[in-house]
C-alpha atoms as one frame of an Amber mdcrd trajectory, in Angstrom:
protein
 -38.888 -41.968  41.860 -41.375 -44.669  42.709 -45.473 -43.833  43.526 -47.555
 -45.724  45.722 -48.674 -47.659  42.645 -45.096 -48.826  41.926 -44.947 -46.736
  38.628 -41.834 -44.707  38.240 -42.000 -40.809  37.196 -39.229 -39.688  35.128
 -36.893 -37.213  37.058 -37.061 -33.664  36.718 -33.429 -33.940  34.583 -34.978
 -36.451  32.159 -38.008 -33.796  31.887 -35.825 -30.988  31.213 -33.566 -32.826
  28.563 -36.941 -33.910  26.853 -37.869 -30.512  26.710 -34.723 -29.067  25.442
 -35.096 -31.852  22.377 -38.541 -30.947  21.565 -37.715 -27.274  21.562 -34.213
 -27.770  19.318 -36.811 -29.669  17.094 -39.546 -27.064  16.909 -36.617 -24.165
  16.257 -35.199 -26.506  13.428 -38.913 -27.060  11.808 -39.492 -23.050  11.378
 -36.174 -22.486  10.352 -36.876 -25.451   7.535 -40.128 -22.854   6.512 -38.136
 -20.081   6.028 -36.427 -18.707   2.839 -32.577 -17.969   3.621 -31.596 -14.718
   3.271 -28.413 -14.586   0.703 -26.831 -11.758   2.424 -26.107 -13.674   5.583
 -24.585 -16.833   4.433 -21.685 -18.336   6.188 -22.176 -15.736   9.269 -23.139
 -16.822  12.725 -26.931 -15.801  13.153 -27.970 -16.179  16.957 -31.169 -17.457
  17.558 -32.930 -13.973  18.537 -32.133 -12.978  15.438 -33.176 -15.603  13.688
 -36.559 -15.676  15.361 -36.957 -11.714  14.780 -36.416 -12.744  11.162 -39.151
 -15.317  10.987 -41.246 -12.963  12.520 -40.675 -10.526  10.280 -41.160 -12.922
   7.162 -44.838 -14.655   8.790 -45.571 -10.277   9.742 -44.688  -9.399   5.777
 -46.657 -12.526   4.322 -49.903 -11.492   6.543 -49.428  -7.822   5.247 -48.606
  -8.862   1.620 -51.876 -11.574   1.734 -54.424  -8.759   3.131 -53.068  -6.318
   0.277 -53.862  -8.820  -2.355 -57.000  -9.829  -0.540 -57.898  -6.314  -1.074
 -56.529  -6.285  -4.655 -58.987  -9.055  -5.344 -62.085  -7.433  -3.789 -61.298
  -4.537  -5.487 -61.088  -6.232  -8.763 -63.964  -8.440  -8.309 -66.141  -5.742
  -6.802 -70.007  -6.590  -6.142 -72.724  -6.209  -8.922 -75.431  -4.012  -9.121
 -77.549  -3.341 -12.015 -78.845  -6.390 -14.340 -75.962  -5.374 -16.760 -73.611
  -6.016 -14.089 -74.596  -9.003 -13.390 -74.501 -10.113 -16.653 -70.881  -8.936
 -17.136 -69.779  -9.957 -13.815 -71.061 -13.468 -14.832 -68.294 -13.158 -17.645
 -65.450 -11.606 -15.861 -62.918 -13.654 -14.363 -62.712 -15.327 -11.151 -59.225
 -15.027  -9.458 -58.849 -16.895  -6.600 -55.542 -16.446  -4.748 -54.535 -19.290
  -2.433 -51.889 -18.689   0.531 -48.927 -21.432   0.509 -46.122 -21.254   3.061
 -43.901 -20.340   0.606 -45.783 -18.481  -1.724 -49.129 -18.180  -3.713 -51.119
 -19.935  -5.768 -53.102 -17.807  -8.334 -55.974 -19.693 -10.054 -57.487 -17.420
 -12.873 -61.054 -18.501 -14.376 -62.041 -16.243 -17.785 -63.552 -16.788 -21.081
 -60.834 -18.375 -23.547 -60.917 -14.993 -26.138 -59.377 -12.559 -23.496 -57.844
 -15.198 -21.322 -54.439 -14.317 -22.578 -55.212 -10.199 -21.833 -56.157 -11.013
 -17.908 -52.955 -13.614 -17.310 -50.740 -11.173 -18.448 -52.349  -8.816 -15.810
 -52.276 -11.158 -12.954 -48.408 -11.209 -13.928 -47.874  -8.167 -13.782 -49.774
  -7.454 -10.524 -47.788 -10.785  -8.969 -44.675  -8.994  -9.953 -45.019  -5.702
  -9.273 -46.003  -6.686  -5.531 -42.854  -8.459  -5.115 -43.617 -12.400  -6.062
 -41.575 -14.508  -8.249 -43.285 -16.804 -10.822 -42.024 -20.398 -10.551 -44.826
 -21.989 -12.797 -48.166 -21.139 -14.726 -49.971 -23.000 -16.781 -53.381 -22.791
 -18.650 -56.109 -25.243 -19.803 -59.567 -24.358 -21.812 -62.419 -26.389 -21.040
 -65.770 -25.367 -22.999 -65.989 -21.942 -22.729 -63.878 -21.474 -19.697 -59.916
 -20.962 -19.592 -58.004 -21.958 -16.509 -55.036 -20.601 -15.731 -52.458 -21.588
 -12.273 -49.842 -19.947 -11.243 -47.011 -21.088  -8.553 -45.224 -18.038  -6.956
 -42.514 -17.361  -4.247 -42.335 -14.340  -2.561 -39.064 -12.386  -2.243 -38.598
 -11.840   1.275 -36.212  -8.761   0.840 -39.301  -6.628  -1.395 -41.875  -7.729
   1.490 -40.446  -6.570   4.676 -39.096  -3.326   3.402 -43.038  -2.440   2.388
């Protein structure tokens, strides 16, 4: 189709086709984000299903992240008296990071009980369904760092 400034328009075939590619792209891109259930390999998985499934996993990470959001306020609770303060200012600092495929747990103490709160943080990763892929620790002055690289099980998320 020509205009009356002797530009052509693409037809509305060419439109649709373009369309169709972008969208078989987009689908292929949030099936790349999610984990692959084990149970369904090798069986033919229509695309409702398989956009039901994603938005089960993105409805389960939102639920698990405000849970640990509220594990961390409730761990990290406000100060009120001067002693508080004072042993707030030596209580760790957890600071838990949202990744598409996981978390990122970042774990600021003192290094002579550094040990005691990591092996917390592991066990309150694991118990709420996260699997450790990597942690690792440095101490720097008086501070000891830990970071830890999680996935989270899909199956232990959406049956919460």
């Amino acid at each position: 189709m020509e205009t009356s400034q002797g530009l052509t328009r693409p037809d509305r075939k060419t439109i649709e086709k373009n369309r169709r590619i972008h969208m078989k792209a987009l689908y292929s891109k949030l099936l790349s984000l999610l984990p692959t259930p084990s149970s369904q390999e090798g069986i033919a998985v229509t695309l409702a299903d398989r956009l039901n499934e994603a938005i089960n996993y993105i409805k389960g990470m939102q639920e698990m992240l405000e849970r640990m959001q509220k594990r961390k306020r409730q761990l990290t609770g406000s100060a009120g008296t001067a002693s508080d303060v004072a042993a707030a200012s030596r209580s760790p600092k957890i600071d838990v990071q949202d990744l598409r495929s996981g978390l990122r747990v970042i774990v600021v103490s003192s290094p002579c009980d550094h040990h005691l709160f990591f092996c917390e943080v592991v066990r309150v990763l694991e118990a709420e369904g996260v699997d450790i892929i990597t942690a690792s620790y440095a101490v720097v002055g008086d501070r000891a760092f830990h970071t830890i690289q999680s996935l989270v099980i899909t199956c232990l998320i959406i049956q919460k």
